[in-house]
């Protein structure tokens, strides 16, 4: 009887834990959207910042830009109710770009202040960046989120070795090979791929010229036929006149 009670209690406890686990909402993270861009290109990204607290508002967002693969050009879109500051400075170490240029300064971080992300809401902070590096698979943007109660959350954890998600993962932009490198241009340049040949829709020039010659010959034949008919009528009229005179 005791063992039976223990088994029932264990099952009930497991069911309760599972129910509580399912009822707890999954915590949202600060992310980059869209999460993928082409290597070597330009893109517009949005840092999506959700408010994870029900008793405080987000009042400051600070996004750090990569310094090992700096982005030469960065511009931001104004956000209503927020002030933005772009901090540019010297890199820890000079970096050689894909074009062979030596880069010593770049955008180090962007800070948004003065606004509020209320509980249950999120805000997107947009930026246009480029050109993206060609030799890396991802760029990380560690972000610091500050709440109105003084709490600070750092979204800067690197990916775990086992592939599981970190507690506070850094917003990451994945970089993929451009579509042109996958044969997109070659396919577009191929005549067979662009449009199949159709002799009915696109007649040849020779066929058009032949049609013009036939039209000219037909017109000449009609003119000659008309002249012959007139001459025949005139001749018939003259014959009838002569016949009447001879009888008279």
Short mmCIF file of C-alpha atoms in Angstrom, two decimals:
data_model
loop_
_atom_site.label_atom_id
_atom_site.label_comp_id
_atom_site.label_asym_id
_atom_site.label_seq_id
_atom_site.Cartn_x
_atom_site.Cartn_y
_atom_site.Cartn_z
CA UNK A 1 0.00 0.00 0.00
CA UNK A 2 2.85 2.36 0.88
CA UNK A 3 4.62 1.72 -2.44
CA UNK A 4 1.37 2.34 -4.30
CA UNK A 5 0.91 5.69 -2.54
CA UNK A 6 4.48 6.65 -3.37
CA UNK A 7 3.98 5.84 -7.06
CA UNK A 8 0.77 7.86 -7.18
CA UNK A 9 2.46 10.80 -5.46
CA UNK A 10 5.40 10.66 -7.88
CA UNK A 11 3.09 10.64 -10.90
CA UNK A 12 1.07 13.54 -9.50
CA UNK A 13 4.21 15.55 -8.81
CA UNK A 14 5.50 14.92 -12.32
CA UNK A 15 2.20 15.96 -13.86
CA UNK A 16 2.17 19.13 -11.75
CA UNK A 17 5.72 20.01 -12.79
CA UNK A 18 4.88 19.43 -16.43
CA UNK A 19 1.77 21.59 -16.16
CA UNK A 20 3.68 24.42 -14.53
CA UNK A 21 6.41 24.13 -17.12
CA UNK A 22 3.94 24.38 -19.95
CA UNK A 23 2.12 27.29 -18.38
CA UNK A 24 5.25 29.45 -18.01
CA UNK A 25 5.73 31.69 -21.06
CA UNK A 26 9.00 31.36 -22.93
CA UNK A 27 11.26 34.33 -22.35
CA UNK A 28 11.83 36.44 -25.43
CA UNK A 29 15.31 37.47 -26.48
CA UNK A 30 16.82 40.51 -28.18
CA UNK A 31 17.29 39.46 -31.82
CA UNK A 32 18.39 40.73 -35.23
CA UNK A 33 15.70 40.72 -37.90
CA UNK A 34 15.96 39.45 -40.53
CA UNK A 35 18.49 37.03 -39.14
CA UNK A 36 20.24 36.35 -42.46
CA UNK A 37 22.02 38.52 -45.05
CA UNK A 38 24.33 38.02 -48.02
CA UNK A 39 28.09 38.23 -47.65
CA UNK A 40 29.59 41.31 -49.26
CA UNK A 41 26.23 43.07 -49.62
CA UNK A 42 24.21 45.72 -47.86
CA UNK A 43 21.24 45.10 -45.62
CA UNK A 44 18.74 46.73 -43.31
CA UNK A 45 18.56 45.12 -39.90
CA UNK A 46 16.25 45.71 -36.96
CA UNK A 47 17.22 45.04 -33.37
CA UNK A 48 14.00 43.70 -31.86
CA UNK A 49 13.88 44.39 -28.13
CA UNK A 50 11.03 42.88 -26.08
CA UNK A 51 10.22 43.92 -22.51
CA UNK A 52 10.50 40.85 -20.30
CA UNK A 53 9.42 42.51 -17.07
CA UNK A 54 5.89 43.13 -15.86
CA UNK A 55 6.86 45.79 -13.30
CA UNK A 56 9.32 47.96 -15.26
CA UNK A 57 9.83 49.54 -18.67
CA UNK A 58 12.87 49.36 -20.93
CA UNK A 59 14.40 52.84 -21.09
CA UNK A 60 17.79 52.29 -22.75
CA UNK A 61 19.18 49.99 -25.44
CA UNK A 62 22.88 49.88 -26.28
CA UNK A 63 24.08 47.75 -29.22
CA UNK A 64 27.80 47.04 -29.67
CA UNK A 65 29.09 46.56 -33.22
CA UNK A 66 31.77 44.03 -34.17
CA UNK A 67 35.34 45.35 -34.16
CA UNK A 68 37.07 42.30 -35.65
CA UNK A 69 34.93 42.67 -38.78
CA UNK A 70 33.87 46.34 -38.70
CA UNK A 71 31.07 47.70 -40.86
CA UNK A 72 32.34 50.76 -42.80
CA UNK A 73 28.95 52.43 -43.29
CA UNK A 74 26.14 52.55 -40.74
CA UNK A 75 23.02 54.73 -40.75
CA UNK A 76 20.05 54.63 -38.42
CA UNK A 77 16.33 55.24 -38.84
CA UNK A 78 14.76 57.62 -36.32
CA UNK A 79 12.42 56.06 -33.77
CA UNK A 80 9.60 58.21 -32.46
CA UNK A 81 10.14 59.15 -28.82
CA UNK A 82 13.75 57.91 -28.73
CA UNK A 83 17.09 59.69 -28.99
CA UNK A 84 19.88 57.90 -30.86
CA UNK A 85 23.64 58.29 -30.52
CA UNK A 86 26.11 56.64 -32.89
CA UNK A 87 29.53 56.23 -31.27
CA UNK A 88 32.44 56.00 -33.67
CA UNK A 89 36.04 55.49 -32.59
CA UNK A 90 39.33 53.70 -33.09
CA UNK A 91 39.34 49.94 -33.39
CA UNK A 92 41.37 47.88 -30.89
CA UNK A 93 43.46 46.74 -33.85
CA UNK A 94 43.50 47.94 -37.48
CA UNK A 95 41.61 45.68 -39.86
CA UNK A 96 42.18 45.12 -43.57
CA UNK A 97 38.94 45.14 -45.56
CA UNK A 98 38.05 42.76 -48.39
CA UNK A 99 39.18 45.45 -50.84
CA UNK A 100 42.59 45.74 -49.19
CA UNK A 101 41.88 49.01 -47.39
CA UNK A 102 43.20 49.51 -43.87
CA UNK A 103 40.40 50.37 -41.43
CA UNK A 104 41.37 52.04 -38.15
CA UNK A 105 38.02 53.59 -37.13
CA UNK A 106 34.46 52.36 -37.29
CA UNK A 107 31.10 52.48 -35.53
CA UNK A 108 31.58 50.98 -32.08
CA UNK A 109 28.04 51.16 -30.71
CA UNK A 110 24.60 52.68 -31.10
CA UNK A 111 22.60 53.83 -28.07
CA UNK A 112 18.88 54.56 -27.90
CA UNK A 113 17.52 56.47 -24.87
CA UNK A 114 14.57 58.61 -23.80
CA UNK A 115 11.77 56.29 -24.83
CA UNK A 116 9.91 53.47 -23.11
CA UNK A 117 9.07 49.89 -23.96
CA UNK A 118 6.19 49.09 -21.66
CA UNK A 119 5.49 45.61 -20.20
CA UNK A 120 4.06 43.29 -22.82
CA UNK A 121 5.48 45.37 -25.69
CA UNK A 122 8.52 45.34 -27.95
CA UNK A 123 10.32 47.90 -30.09
CA UNK A 124 12.45 47.59 -33.24
CA UNK A 125 15.50 49.81 -33.79
CA UNK A 126 16.57 49.82 -37.44
CA UNK A 127 19.94 50.42 -39.07
CA UNK A 128 21.33 50.14 -42.59
CA UNK A 129 24.79 48.56 -42.69
CA UNK A 130 27.35 47.49 -45.24
CA UNK A 131 29.23 46.28 -47.00
CA UNK A 132 29.14 43.05 -45.01
CA UNK A 133 32.32 40.95 -44.78
CA UNK A 134 32.78 38.15 -47.29
CA UNK A 135 34.80 35.70 -45.22
CA UNK A 136 32.71 35.17 -42.07
CA UNK A 137 29.52 33.23 -41.37
CA UNK A 138 28.03 35.45 -38.66
CA UNK A 139 28.26 38.81 -36.90
CA UNK A 140 27.38 39.25 -33.23
CA UNK A 141 25.91 42.44 -31.75
CA UNK A 142 26.11 42.26 -27.93
CA UNK A 143 23.28 44.35 -26.48
CA UNK A 144 22.69 45.90 -23.06
CA UNK A 145 19.04 46.43 -22.02
CA UNK A 146 18.33 48.80 -19.12
CA UNK A 147 15.02 48.91 -17.21
CA UNK A 148 13.36 51.77 -15.39
CA UNK A 149 13.97 50.05 -12.02
CA UNK A 150 17.75 50.06 -12.63
CA UNK A 151 18.02 46.43 -13.74
CA UNK A 152 20.54 45.80 -16.52
CA UNK A 153 20.42 42.73 -18.76
CA UNK A 154 23.40 41.94 -20.99
CA UNK A 155 22.62 39.96 -24.12
CA UNK A 156 26.19 38.88 -24.87
CA UNK A 157 26.49 35.13 -24.25
CA UNK A 158 28.27 33.24 -27.05
CA UNK A 159 26.71 30.04 -28.47
CA UNK A 160 27.21 26.95 -26.34
CA UNK A 161 29.50 24.18 -27.52
CA UNK A 162 26.71 21.59 -27.32
CA UNK A 163 24.48 23.65 -29.61
CA UNK A 164 21.94 24.55 -26.94
CA UNK A 165 20.78 28.13 -26.50
CA UNK A 166 22.55 30.35 -24.00
CA UNK A 167 20.62 32.12 -21.26
CA UNK A 168 21.25 35.56 -22.74
CA UNK A 169 22.44 34.98 -26.33
CA UNK A 170 23.99 37.84 -28.25
CA UNK A 171 21.89 39.01 -31.21
CA UNK A 172 23.46 37.39 -34.28
CA UNK A 173 23.27 38.09 -38.00
CA UNK A 174 24.07 35.02 -40.10
CA UNK A 175 25.87 35.61 -43.39
CA UNK A 176 25.35 33.40 -46.44
CA UNK A 177 26.91 33.26 -49.91
CA UNK A 178 25.29 35.63 -52.42
CA UNK A 179 22.81 34.13 -54.86
CA UNK A 180 24.94 35.18 -57.84
CA UNK A 181 27.61 32.71 -56.74
CA UNK A 182 25.07 29.92 -56.96
CA UNK A 183 24.60 30.31 -60.73
CA UNK A 184 21.82 32.89 -60.72
CA UNK A 185 23.47 35.12 -63.33
CA UNK A 186 24.37 32.24 -65.61
CA UNK A 187 20.79 31.01 -65.62
CA UNK A 188 19.45 34.47 -66.40
CA UNK A 189 21.94 34.93 -69.26
CA UNK A 190 21.03 31.64 -70.91
CA UNK A 191 18.65 32.17 -73.89
CA UNK A 192 16.99 28.81 -73.34
CA UNK A 193 16.36 29.63 -69.69
CA UNK A 194 15.16 33.16 -70.41
CA UNK A 195 12.51 32.31 -73.05
CA UNK A 196 11.97 29.21 -75.23
CA UNK A 197 12.00 29.76 -79.00
CA UNK A 198 8.56 29.83 -80.61
CA UNK A 199 8.44 30.18 -84.43
CA UNK A 200 4.76 31.13 -84.32
CA UNK A 201 5.20 33.97 -81.83
CA UNK A 202 8.50 35.21 -83.31
CA UNK A 203 8.52 34.73 -87.11
CA UNK A 204 11.83 35.09 -88.90
CA UNK A 205 12.78 38.15 -90.96
CA UNK A 206 12.96 36.04 -94.14
CA UNK A 207 9.35 34.99 -93.72
CA UNK A 208 8.27 38.61 -93.36
CA UNK A 209 10.10 39.61 -96.57
CA UNK A 210 8.51 36.74 -98.51
CA UNK A 211 5.08 37.89 -97.37
CA UNK A 212 5.85 41.41 -98.65
CA UNK A 213 6.87 40.08 -102.12
CA UNK A 214 3.71 38.03 -102.39
CA UNK A 215 1.64 41.07 -101.48
CA UNK A 216 3.31 43.13 -104.24
CA UNK A 217 2.82 40.43 -106.90
CA UNK A 218 -0.85 40.08 -105.99
CA UNK A 219 -1.41 43.84 -106.32
CA UNK A 220 0.25 43.95 -109.76
CA UNK A 221 -1.87 41.05 -110.97
CA UNK A 222 -5.04 42.81 -109.86
CA UNK A 223 -4.05 46.00 -111.71
CA UNK A 224 -3.24 44.15 -114.93
CA UNK A 225 -6.48 42.20 -114.71
CA UNK A 226 -8.46 45.41 -114.29
CA UNK A 227 -6.79 47.00 -117.33
CA UNK A 228 -7.52 43.92 -119.42
CA UNK A 229 -11.17 44.00 -118.39
CA UNK A 230 -11.47 47.68 -119.40
CA UNK A 231 -9.82 47.01 -122.75
CA UNK A 232 -12.18 44.12 -123.35
CA UNK A 233 -15.23 46.26 -122.63
CA UNK A 234 -14.00 49.01 -124.96
CA UNK A 235 -13.40 46.50 -127.71
CA UNK A 236 -16.83 44.97 -127.27
CA UNK A 237 -18.46 48.42 -127.43
CA UNK A 238 -16.64 49.26 -130.66
CA UNK A 239 -17.70 45.96 -132.23
CA UNK A 240 -21.36 46.52 -131.39
CA UNK A 241 -21.26 50.04 -132.88
CA UNK A 242 -19.72 48.77 -136.12
CA UNK A 243 -22.35 46.02 -136.41
CA UNK A 244 -25.21 48.50 -136.06
CA UNK A 245 -23.74 50.76 -138.74
CA UNK A 246 -23.34 47.90 -141.17
CA UNK A 247 -27.03 46.95 -140.79
CA UNK A 248 -28.13 50.50 -141.25
#
